[in-house]
Amino acid sequence: MDGTNLFHIFVSLLFLYNSPKHCLSRTSPNVTTDQSALLAFKTSITIPPDHILATNWTATTPPSVCDWVGITCSKLHRRVAAVDLPNMGLIGTIPPHLGNLSFLVRLNIGNNSLYGDLPKELANIRRLQYIDVSLNNFGGQIPEWFGAFSKLEFLNVQNNSFSGSIPQDFGNLQSLKVFSIQFNQFTGSAPRTIFNISSLEVLAFTGNSLSGNLPADLCNHLSNLKFLYLSDNEFEGQIPPGFQECSRLQLLALSRNRFTGRIPSEIGNLTMLKTLYISFNSLEGRNPSFLFNMSLEEIYLPVNNFSGSLPRNICPKPLLRQLLIWGNKLTGNIPSAIGNCTALTRIDLQENNFTEYGHEGLVSTSCDVYSFGILLMEVFCRKKPVDEMFTSDLSLKHWVSEALQNDVIQVIDSSLVRKEEEQFAAKVSCISSIFELALNCSAESPEKRINIRDALALLMKIRLKFLANLSEN
Ligand SMILES: *[C@@H]1O[C@H](CO)[C@@H](O)[C@H](O)[C@H]1NC(C)=O
Ligand SMILES: *[C@@H]1O[C@H](CO)[C@@H](O)[C@H](O)[C@H]1NC(C)=O
Ligand SMILES: *[C@@H]1O[C@H](CO)[C@@H](O)[C@H](O)[C@H]1NC(C)=O
Ligand SMILES: *[C@@H]1O[C@H](CO)[C@@H](O)[C@H](O)[C@H]1NC(C)=O
Ligand SMILES: *[C@@H]1O[C@H](CO)[C@@H](O)[C@H](O)[C@H]1NC(C)=O
Ligand SMILES: *[C@@H]1O[C@H](CO)[C@@H](O)[C@H](O)[C@H]1NC(C)=O
Ligand SMILES: *[C@@H]1O[C@H](CO)[C@@H](O)[C@H](O)[C@H]1NC(C)=O
Ligand SMILES: *[C@@H]1O[C@H](CO)[C@@H](O)[C@H](O)[C@H]1NC(C)=O
Ligand SMILES: *[C@@H]1O[C@H](CO)[C@@H](O)[C@H](O)[C@H]1NC(C)=O
Ligand SMILES: *[C@@H]1O[C@H](CO)[C@@H](O)[C@H](O)[C@H]1NC(C)=O
Ligand SMILES: *[C@@H]1O[C@H](CO)[C@@H](O)[C@H](O)[C@H]1NC(C)=O
Ligand SMILES: *[C@H]1O[C@@H](CO)[C@H](O)[C@@H](O)[C@@H]1NC(C)=O
């Protein structure tokens, strides 16, 4: 007799001895167990009488938990497979009984007012794939036994009060795709084992007190990573090289840490990167111009020590939407090719050492807002300041301001607008808005002038409105 047959006989004997009825009545948890667990949860939370759970979660025989609000049962076993109670205003704690939901795959109790520890009995739920306890008041250490959920794909504990270090065992979660511990009070270094989870797509540590250097081989195993949030921590040292291995990266957030040194040029190899946040560090280096050669849509570099000038061809692709680089040591002109950044909606270049606008540059942020206003009028007016007609700024301003009240077309450069063209009205309205802004900029008394930051923002708005008008037609 071979081993397989022996096995079959053994199994049959087992069934004879333990009839299913006998078996159930003794040890096997069933849907009644699930009902008890959920009722225990109900008693551990404060529910106003008019809350849906107050009437809906009612014990019945036989149990009908599968019809309860927020509960989904598995088709096969008719056991509770998912608890979805987000945004319910629940106040209370998680009882240990919840660990009896042995068929639970998804636990989503985000955005309530639950507090206390996560009971260790939850570790019994080996099937868990999805845990969202975000936006609650849970505290204490993050349980080490989370590391035992070998099927876990989604773990979000963000916006709670967890503290202590991130357990090494989390590196065992080799199916994890989303891992967010943002906005807690975690300390210590990020365990290297985490960066070994090759399934990771989102890794979010922003808003803790994590410290130490990032591992030099940070990206070696993270070829699926799309979003990396490490801002608002106490990380220090260099930004590690080797970022080209994180080849799917779309967002990299390293702001408000203590990073020093240069931006590694390997970042330039990230062809899918759209957003780069590295503000408020002590990064340096001349001319991080490779950044402008990528497909970035948002560049945030404020308050670092970058020097050098902006590249002449600043927007080779018109993708850039936000460019914030105030508070650095950049010099030179603001390139006139900034006009090629047609998607730009927000720009802040202040507190650098850019030169006044000259023949090369269009706008200088350190230039006074008065000159900017005059420049705007010069650009859009029929007459140039060389015209004898204008002996002073005053006459230009006067001319524009008169025209705004009467017939603005008279002063608009005729090569810019023609009466017979389709966009005539949209263009005139746009230029009128620009003239109004220009007049404000060049108001005689300085305290009446809009500041340059707001002026640039307004200019962007005018542009957007113009584009919107065009698309309506
Ligand atoms: C579940 O098991 C309990 C004993 O633990 C038993 O009394 C009950 O009848 C069972 N319920 C169902 C629905 O099988
Ligand atoms: C609970 O709510 C669900 C879905 O709204 C409904 O189907 C079910 O009948 C309700 N059960 C009770 C006991 O009210
Ligand atoms: C959280 O839930 C409340 C209702 O309890 C809702 O008003 C709020 O929008 C939710 N917040 C988020 C971030 O989903
Ligand atoms: C999470 O907490 C941070 C910091 O307190 C806060 O800025 C953010 O709005 C919170 N997130 C949500 C979704 O409420
Ligand atoms: C990461 O994984 C590799 C191979 O999969 C292994 O050799 C290495 O020891 C792991 N590193 C850590 C810190 O777990
Ligand atoms: C990074 O990009 C440079 C220039 O585009 C290229 O020469 C280099 O091979 C790339 N490196 C990697 C590791 O992809
Ligand atoms: C820039 O460098 C100067 C001089 O080295 C230093 O004093 C300053 O703190 C640095 N600024 C930033 C934001 O790192
Ligand atoms: C940007 O790309 C162009 C063409 O691919 C290349 O010639 C140039 O050297 C690049 N500039 C920087 C600063 O990487
Ligand atoms: C800007 O340039 C001026 C004069 O060249 C210099 O005194 C100042 O230190 C520079 N500021 C910065 C932030 O580099
Ligand atoms: C702006 O873009 C146009 C068209 O792509 C290009 O011909 C021109 O050289 C760019 N301007 C600058 C200053 O790079
Ligand atoms: C210019 O705009 C600012 C703010 O938008 C306003 O406070 C000020 O009164 C305006 N000045 C003139 C001269 O219109
Ligand atoms: C499962 O949960 C424990 C608490 O962790 C309870 O003490 C048990 O009574 C419960 N078991 C069942 C079958 O409901």
XYZ file of C-alpha atoms and ligand atoms in Angstrom:
641
model
C 0.000 0.000 0.000
C 1.527 3.322 -0.989
C 1.533 6.472 1.070
C -1.294 8.188 -0.848
C -3.787 5.396 -0.192
C -2.827 5.257 3.428
C -3.475 8.972 3.642
C -6.976 8.609 2.114
C -7.904 5.896 4.562
C -6.662 7.979 7.427
C -8.732 10.967 6.315
C -11.876 8.788 5.944
C -11.405 7.415 9.431
C -11.095 10.905 10.737
C -14.441 11.813 9.204
C -16.136 8.718 10.615
C -14.912 9.498 14.034
C -15.589 13.240 13.940
C -18.967 13.637 12.301
C -19.385 17.200 10.952
C -22.137 17.897 13.494
C -19.983 16.848 16.349
C -17.150 18.866 14.983
C -19.170 22.081 14.660
C -20.788 21.903 18.031
C -17.428 21.611 19.686
C -14.684 23.832 18.454
C -15.172 25.304 14.976
C -15.989 28.979 15.004
C -18.955 29.740 12.759
C -20.961 32.772 11.751
C -22.338 32.884 15.321
C -18.798 33.580 16.468
C -18.629 36.407 13.940
C -21.895 37.817 15.266
C -20.576 37.753 18.841
C -17.368 39.443 17.762
C -19.223 42.246 15.962
C -21.673 42.690 18.846
C -18.692 42.971 21.196
C -17.384 45.691 18.888
C -20.782 47.392 18.968
C -20.772 47.484 22.788
C -17.248 48.898 22.891
C -18.233 51.932 20.849
C -20.547 54.764 21.752
C -23.361 54.866 19.247
C -25.995 57.592 19.282
C -29.515 56.086 19.206
C -30.153 57.419 15.716
C -26.964 55.911 14.302
C -27.493 53.315 11.610
C -25.544 50.677 13.555
C -27.848 51.091 16.592
C -30.765 49.448 14.844
C -29.074 47.630 12.016
C -26.576 45.577 13.983
C -29.116 43.488 15.914
C -28.592 39.894 17.078
C -30.825 37.376 15.345
C -31.107 33.581 15.335
C -29.941 32.372 12.963
C -27.354 35.126 12.648
C -27.751 37.437 9.681
C -24.556 39.458 10.059
C -24.047 39.149 6.332
C -26.864 41.697 5.854
C -25.519 44.165 8.357
C -24.369 47.553 7.215
C -20.663 47.552 6.455
C -20.340 43.770 6.515
C -19.548 41.539 3.561
C -19.466 37.748 3.850
C -17.490 35.305 1.791
C -19.628 33.392 -0.706
C -18.067 30.069 0.089
C -18.061 29.988 3.890
C -20.727 32.604 4.638
C -18.341 34.109 7.165
C -17.452 37.765 7.615
C -14.834 38.659 5.019
C -14.909 42.457 5.141
C -15.694 45.125 7.716
C -16.092 48.515 6.013
C -17.012 51.216 8.488
C -15.087 54.311 7.411
C -16.325 57.880 8.080
C -18.952 56.665 10.580
C -18.169 58.917 13.542
C -17.584 55.838 15.752
C -16.090 56.601 19.166
C -14.555 53.788 21.201
C -12.044 50.964 21.282
C -11.434 47.718 19.427
C -12.315 44.687 21.613
C -10.123 41.537 21.507
C -13.122 39.616 20.159
C -12.522 41.114 16.730
C -9.618 38.658 16.510
C -12.242 35.894 16.216
C -13.189 37.047 12.703
C -10.938 34.378 11.316
C -12.116 34.781 7.717
C -11.628 38.533 7.633
C -9.781 39.783 4.566
C -10.464 43.508 4.828
C -10.686 45.741 7.878
C -11.508 49.344 6.997
C -12.348 51.532 9.993
C -10.603 54.698 8.809
C -11.702 58.213 9.787
C -13.548 57.509 13.057
C -12.666 58.425 16.634
C -11.388 55.048 17.750
C -8.621 54.993 20.322
C -6.489 52.725 22.494
C -4.256 49.878 21.361
C -4.864 47.494 18.542
C -5.468 44.250 20.533
C -2.934 41.489 19.973
C -5.765 39.026 19.229
C -6.021 40.618 15.776
C -2.829 38.723 14.989
C -5.011 35.578 14.645
C -6.563 36.908 11.466
C -4.109 35.360 9.065
C -6.128 36.071 5.941
C -5.972 39.864 6.246
C -4.987 41.616 3.033
C -6.212 45.133 3.724
C -6.006 47.165 6.937
C -7.071 50.805 7.095
C -7.197 52.321 10.594
C -6.133 55.770 9.396
C -7.528 59.032 10.826
C -8.310 57.713 14.326
C -6.662 58.187 17.706
C -4.981 54.829 18.089
C -1.768 54.982 20.064
C 1.011 52.989 21.600
C 3.560 50.982 19.700
C 2.626 49.641 16.330
C 2.156 45.924 16.957
C 5.056 43.782 15.850
C 2.704 40.972 14.882
C 1.565 42.950 11.856
C 4.655 41.368 10.361
C 2.885 37.989 10.485
C 0.199 38.964 7.969
C 1.908 37.329 5.060
C -0.898 38.224 2.638
C -1.139 41.868 3.603
C -1.202 44.195 0.589
C -2.479 47.431 2.086
C -1.592 48.883 5.480
C -2.645 52.431 6.300
C -2.242 53.680 9.874
C -1.768 57.336 8.977
C -2.983 60.205 11.199
C -2.998 58.357 14.536
C -0.736 58.666 17.571
C 1.414 55.606 17.156
C 4.917 55.983 18.530
C 8.102 53.972 18.932
C 10.049 52.500 16.078
C 8.907 50.689 12.977
C 9.394 46.970 13.736
C 12.006 45.087 11.725
C 9.442 42.327 11.160
C 7.521 44.540 8.774
C 10.106 43.470 6.235
C 8.311 40.097 6.177
C 5.305 41.660 4.499
C 6.422 40.592 1.084
C 3.029 41.215 -0.590
C 2.693 44.767 0.662
C 1.875 47.360 -1.990
C 0.764 50.344 0.078
C 2.409 51.165 3.392
C 1.466 54.458 5.030
C 2.414 55.493 8.551
C 2.231 59.229 7.780
C 1.490 61.716 10.562
C 2.228 59.661 13.666
C 5.076 59.963 16.157
C 7.389 57.243 14.951
C 11.040 57.630 15.872
C 14.294 55.856 15.122
C 15.541 54.884 11.725
C 13.506 53.271 8.989
C 14.409 49.569 9.062
C 16.388 48.551 6.009
C 14.140 45.499 5.673
C 11.298 47.781 4.535
C 13.256 48.831 1.479
C 13.520 45.154 0.550
C 9.800 44.757 -0.112
C 9.819 44.647 -3.876
C 6.011 44.697 -4.174
C 5.810 48.208 -2.695
C 4.104 50.884 -4.799
C 3.458 53.519 -2.131
C 5.736 54.120 0.827
C 4.595 57.011 3.007
C 6.534 58.109 6.095
C 5.843 61.869 5.993
C 5.187 63.641 9.294
C 7.034 61.525 11.852
C 10.349 61.950 13.648
C 12.313 59.328 11.774
C 16.023 59.974 11.681
C 19.324 58.721 10.384
C 20.618 58.282 6.868
C 18.638 56.709 4.095
C 20.252 53.447 2.995
C 22.579 53.862 0.043
C 20.801 51.023 -1.761
C 17.353 52.449 -1.041
C 16.029 51.685 -4.495
C 17.774 48.390 -5.209
C 14.637 46.307 -4.655
C 11.952 48.915 -5.212
C 11.399 48.683 -8.928
C 7.600 48.946 -8.479
C 7.641 52.022 -6.275
C 5.545 54.919 -7.600
C 5.191 57.256 -4.607
C 7.803 57.893 -1.936
C 6.836 60.313 0.859
C 9.593 61.022 3.378
C 8.974 64.733 4.074
C 8.770 66.255 7.561
C 11.134 63.932 9.371
C 14.668 64.252 10.663
C 16.464 62.284 7.996
C 19.970 63.528 7.331
C 22.988 62.946 5.154
C 23.033 62.738 1.402
C 20.130 61.785 -0.791
C 21.323 58.333 -1.819
C 22.375 57.758 -5.403
C 20.978 54.816 -7.310
C 17.550 56.357 -7.730
C 17.383 55.194 -11.326
C 16.471 51.741 -9.906
C 13.176 53.205 -8.679
C 12.344 53.521 -12.343
C 8.547 53.792 -11.920
C 8.746 56.631 -9.411
C 6.156 59.381 -10.042
C 6.496 61.365 -6.833
C 9.461 61.958 -4.574
C 8.906 64.008 -1.410
C 11.922 64.759 0.781
C 11.042 68.245 2.041
C 11.797 69.505 5.544
C 14.498 67.079 6.557
C 18.205 67.695 7.052
C 19.539 66.475 3.762
C 22.838 67.914 2.601
C 24.930 67.661 -0.530
C 23.711 67.605 -4.087
C 20.683 66.136 -5.783
C 22.094 62.932 -7.270
C 22.030 63.174 -11.027
C 20.508 59.664 -11.220
C 17.222 61.352 -10.393
C 17.415 62.745 -13.913
C 16.903 59.182 -15.174
C 13.445 58.909 -13.663
C 11.382 59.365 -16.786
C 8.048 58.938 -14.986
C 8.771 61.401 -12.199
C 6.170 64.178 -12.181
C 6.586 65.692 -8.724
C 9.725 66.553 -6.826
C 9.479 68.091 -3.352
C 12.827 68.812 -1.712
C 12.177 72.170 0.004
C 13.730 73.190 3.322
C 16.861 71.098 3.409
C 20.459 72.183 3.031
C 20.963 70.963 -0.479
C 23.421 72.753 -2.698
C 25.010 72.553 -6.077
C 25.261 74.768 -9.100
C 22.478 74.773 -11.511
C 20.306 71.676 -11.017
C 19.344 72.199 -14.642
C 18.884 68.525 -15.460
C 15.614 68.811 -13.540
C 14.231 70.906 -16.366
C 15.088 68.246 -18.898
C 12.828 65.688 -17.266
C 9.046 65.380 -17.459
C 8.477 67.088 -14.141
C 5.190 68.914 -13.582
C 5.959 70.202 -10.099
C 9.358 71.337 -8.870
C 9.598 72.490 -5.239
C 13.106 73.562 -4.230
C 12.518 76.462 -1.790
C 14.978 77.223 1.011
C 18.054 75.318 0.010
C 21.411 76.533 -1.192
C 21.153 75.967 -4.916
C 23.249 78.328 -6.993
C 23.932 78.974 -10.652
C 21.352 80.098 -13.155
C 18.213 78.702 -14.683
C 18.702 76.916 -18.002
C 18.094 79.046 -21.070
C 15.676 76.500 -22.483
C 13.672 76.201 -19.315
C 10.676 74.328 -20.671
C 11.785 72.051 -23.496
C 8.470 70.232 -22.893
C 5.477 72.328 -21.844
C 4.665 70.138 -18.820
C 5.790 72.273 -15.906
C 2.799 73.430 -13.826
C 4.462 74.592 -10.606
C 7.921 76.009 -10.178
C 8.812 77.059 -6.645
C 12.442 77.877 -6.088
C 12.363 80.833 -3.719
C 15.001 81.114 -1.016
C 18.055 79.853 -2.875
C 21.126 81.521 -4.327
C 20.248 81.404 -7.978
C 21.695 84.112 -10.174
C 21.508 85.323 -13.746
C 18.441 86.263 -15.726
C 15.062 84.692 -15.634
C 15.098 83.201 -19.112
C 12.625 84.636 -21.567
C 11.860 81.055 -22.617
C 9.736 80.926 -19.470
C 7.079 81.916 -21.969
C 7.445 78.359 -23.282
C 6.185 77.017 -19.960
C 2.627 77.147 -21.186
C 1.223 74.894 -18.462
C 2.595 77.000 -15.636
C 0.008 78.037 -13.032
C 2.261 78.820 -10.076
C 5.737 80.255 -9.925
C 7.779 81.705 -7.088
C 11.340 82.790 -7.711
C 11.750 85.256 -4.860
C 14.656 85.550 -2.471
C 17.279 84.566 -4.985
C 19.898 86.712 -6.612
C 18.430 87.009 -10.069
C 19.484 90.090 -11.975
C 17.059 92.819 -12.933
C 15.150 92.062 -16.074
C 17.215 92.977 -19.059
C 17.087 92.278 -22.751
C 17.339 88.565 -21.946
C 15.014 88.209 -19.031
C 11.294 88.805 -18.896
C 10.512 89.162 -15.241
C 12.778 89.603 -12.314
C 11.361 88.952 -8.902
C 13.751 91.256 -7.150
C 12.918 94.013 -9.566
C 10.508 96.455 -8.135
C 6.911 95.912 -8.916
C 6.718 99.419 -10.353
C 9.041 98.600 -13.257
C 7.156 95.402 -13.805
C 3.951 97.353 -14.276
C 5.587 99.709 -16.771
C 7.045 96.709 -18.595
C 3.619 95.103 -18.898
C 2.185 98.258 -20.410
C 5.086 98.543 -22.808
C 4.612 94.973 -23.998
C 0.935 95.325 -24.789
C 0.734 98.916 -25.962
C 0.602 100.144 -29.490
C 3.220 102.747 -28.684
C 6.634 101.893 -27.379
C 8.340 104.089 -24.813
C 10.762 105.286 -27.449
C 7.815 107.056 -28.971
C 8.124 110.780 -28.582
C 4.603 110.732 -27.318
C 5.824 109.420 -23.996
C 8.098 111.746 -22.205
C 7.559 110.005 -18.906
C 6.073 106.907 -17.293
C 3.313 109.213 -16.211
C 2.096 109.801 -19.721
C 2.134 106.078 -20.509
C 0.162 105.318 -17.362
C -2.205 108.176 -18.046
C -2.774 107.033 -21.619
C -3.518 103.452 -20.574
C -5.733 104.455 -17.716
C -7.777 106.820 -19.926
C -8.151 104.136 -22.556
C -9.304 101.559 -20.021
C -12.219 103.826 -19.208
C -13.043 104.660 -22.824
C -11.813 102.478 -25.651
C -9.028 100.156 -24.716
C -8.506 98.992 -28.321
C -6.889 102.327 -29.095
C -3.859 101.561 -27.013
C -3.449 97.839 -27.704
C -0.661 96.932 -30.086
C -2.490 96.223 -33.352
C -0.212 93.321 -34.187
C -1.612 91.525 -31.142
C -5.338 91.905 -31.785
C -7.367 92.249 -34.943
C -11.056 93.140 -34.898
C -12.031 90.470 -37.405
C -10.441 87.559 -35.568
C -12.465 85.034 -33.606
C -10.690 85.507 -30.290
C -11.021 89.259 -30.417
C -13.233 89.620 -27.347
C -11.253 87.145 -25.268
C -7.993 88.875 -26.130
C -9.262 92.350 -25.353
C -10.665 91.224 -22.035
C -7.370 89.534 -21.187
C -5.277 92.565 -22.081
C -7.622 94.872 -20.167
C -7.078 92.765 -17.067
C -3.336 92.955 -17.617
C -3.512 96.735 -17.927
C -5.457 96.963 -14.691
C -2.817 94.911 -12.986
C -0.056 96.969 -14.569
C -1.604 100.201 -13.323
C -1.835 98.775 -9.833
C 1.826 97.690 -9.956
C 2.963 101.137 -10.969
C 0.814 103.096 -8.534
C 2.653 106.237 -7.408
C 2.612 105.419 -3.738
C 4.495 102.177 -2.982
C 2.084 100.996 -0.288
C -0.756 101.029 -2.838
C 1.136 98.602 -5.098
C 0.326 94.922 -5.161
C 3.371 92.804 -4.196
C 5.253 90.998 -6.932
C 4.289 87.542 -5.720
C 0.585 88.372 -5.942
C 1.124 90.178 -9.233
C 2.653 87.077 -10.814
C -0.112 84.924 -9.394
C -2.716 87.283 -10.814
C -1.021 87.219 -14.168
C -1.256 83.427 -14.171
C -4.948 83.672 -13.341
C -5.560 86.106 -16.170
C -3.848 83.713 -18.510
C -5.942 80.784 -17.308
C -9.125 82.777 -17.725
C -8.078 83.717 -21.233
C -7.458 80.068 -22.121
C -10.810 79.106 -20.633
C -12.543 81.794 -22.722
C -10.857 80.472 -25.819
C -11.981 76.917 -25.215
C -15.562 78.083 -24.667
C -15.675 79.526 -28.165
C -22.288 27.854 15.705
O -21.672 27.215 16.776
C -22.392 27.281 18.007
C -21.542 26.645 19.059
O -20.324 27.250 19.130
C -23.708 26.578 17.825
O -24.451 26.667 19.029
C -24.479 27.236 16.695
O -25.640 26.519 16.435
C -23.657 27.285 15.435
N -24.365 28.137 14.518
C -24.512 27.851 13.245
C -25.243 28.882 12.428
O -24.082 26.843 12.751
C -29.324 46.663 7.668
O -29.052 47.444 6.512
C -29.007 46.667 5.340
C -28.535 47.545 4.208
O -29.033 48.823 4.335
C -30.365 46.073 5.090
O -30.333 45.270 3.919
C -30.743 45.211 6.264
O -32.041 44.702 6.111
C -30.674 46.000 7.555
N -30.919 45.105 8.664
C -31.602 45.457 9.718
C -31.735 44.423 10.818
O -32.115 46.557 9.808
C -14.399 61.779 7.874
O -15.717 61.454 8.214
C -16.586 62.567 8.353
C -17.926 62.067 8.784
O -17.806 61.412 10.004
C -16.663 63.316 7.027
O -17.435 64.450 7.169
C -15.265 63.697 6.579
O -15.306 64.275 5.291
C -14.363 62.479 6.537
N -13.014 62.900 6.247
C -12.275 62.306 5.315
C -10.889 62.817 5.156
O -12.704 61.399 4.624
C -3.246 64.251 8.793
O -2.501 65.013 9.705
C -1.809 66.114 9.114
C -0.933 66.734 10.151
O -1.615 66.968 11.315
C -2.833 67.076 8.557
O -2.176 68.159 7.945
C -3.671 66.355 7.525
O -4.676 67.194 7.044
C -4.304 65.105 8.127
N -4.942 64.354 7.071
C -6.228 64.263 6.944
C -6.736 63.497 5.784
O -6.978 64.781 7.743
C 17.171 42.033 1.157
O 16.946 40.962 0.284
C 18.115 40.353 -0.192
C 17.770 39.289 -1.196
O 16.411 39.184 -1.406
C 18.866 39.771 0.978
O 20.078 39.202 0.518
C 19.187 40.883 1.974
O 19.793 40.340 3.120
C 17.922 41.589 2.383
N 18.290 42.741 3.191
C 17.657 43.048 4.297
C 18.152 44.232 5.030
O 16.711 42.409 4.699
C 20.932 57.703 -16.957
O 20.812 58.620 -18.015
C 22.027 58.866 -18.699
C 21.805 59.989 -19.687
O 20.497 60.032 -20.141
C 22.444 57.584 -19.385
O 23.664 57.787 -20.039
C 22.624 56.520 -18.318
O 22.923 55.285 -18.924
C 21.383 56.369 -17.495
N 21.692 55.475 -16.395
C 20.874 54.514 -16.026
C 21.361 53.661 -14.922
O 19.802 54.330 -16.543
C 23.340 77.870 3.032
O 24.709 77.973 3.266
C 25.042 78.922 4.252
C 26.547 79.051 4.294
O 27.137 77.823 4.130
C 24.460 78.498 5.576
O 24.749 79.435 6.567
C 22.957 78.379 5.426
O 22.378 77.889 6.611
C 22.597 77.464 4.292
N 21.180 77.526 4.073
C 20.435 76.438 3.966
C 18.982 76.637 3.747
O 20.902 75.330 4.037
C 18.911 68.200 -21.865
O 18.586 67.342 -22.960
C 19.212 67.736 -24.161
C 18.702 66.857 -25.280
O 18.305 65.614 -24.814
C 20.709 67.651 -24.006
O 21.341 68.060 -25.184
C 21.144 68.551 -22.853
O 22.519 68.414 -22.614
C 20.379 68.207 -21.588
N 20.679 69.198 -20.575
C 20.924 68.880 -19.308
C 21.237 69.995 -18.398
O 20.902 67.725 -18.905
C 23.311 88.254 -3.635
O 24.234 89.091 -4.243
C 24.703 90.115 -3.381
C 25.572 91.061 -4.190
O 26.201 90.368 -5.241
C 25.451 89.491 -2.216
O 25.882 90.485 -1.353
C 24.514 88.556 -1.477
O 25.202 87.888 -0.464
C 23.923 87.559 -2.430
N 22.909 86.825 -1.746
C 22.849 85.527 -1.771
C 21.707 84.925 -1.028
O 23.645 84.855 -2.386
C 10.572 77.940 -27.041
O 9.982 76.872 -27.748
C 10.108 77.015 -29.151
C 9.304 75.915 -29.788
O 9.519 74.723 -29.160
C 11.585 76.948 -29.538
O 11.716 77.103 -30.915
C 12.305 78.040 -28.834
O 13.693 77.933 -29.066
C 12.048 77.998 -27.328
N 12.612 79.167 -26.746
C 13.747 79.131 -26.088
C 14.273 80.442 -25.641
O 14.303 78.087 -25.843
C -3.675 97.183 -5.836
O -4.076 95.915 -5.341
C -3.994 95.784 -3.938
C -4.254 94.365 -3.550
O -4.851 93.649 -4.548
C -4.975 96.755 -3.285
O -4.875 96.647 -1.885
C -4.623 98.163 -3.736
O -5.544 99.058 -3.229
C -4.575 98.265 -5.244
N -4.031 99.580 -5.584
C -4.558 100.346 -6.506
C -3.864 101.624 -6.761
O -5.549 100.022 -7.124
C -13.333 35.063 20.968
O -12.794 36.226 21.548
C -12.371 36.052 22.886
C -11.741 37.344 23.325
O -10.546 37.523 22.635
C -13.540 35.660 23.737
O -13.122 35.471 25.080
C -14.175 34.410 23.208
O -15.318 34.085 23.943
C -14.523 34.566 21.759
N -14.959 33.313 21.197
C -16.167 33.142 20.676
C -16.450 31.779 20.165
O -16.977 34.048 20.599
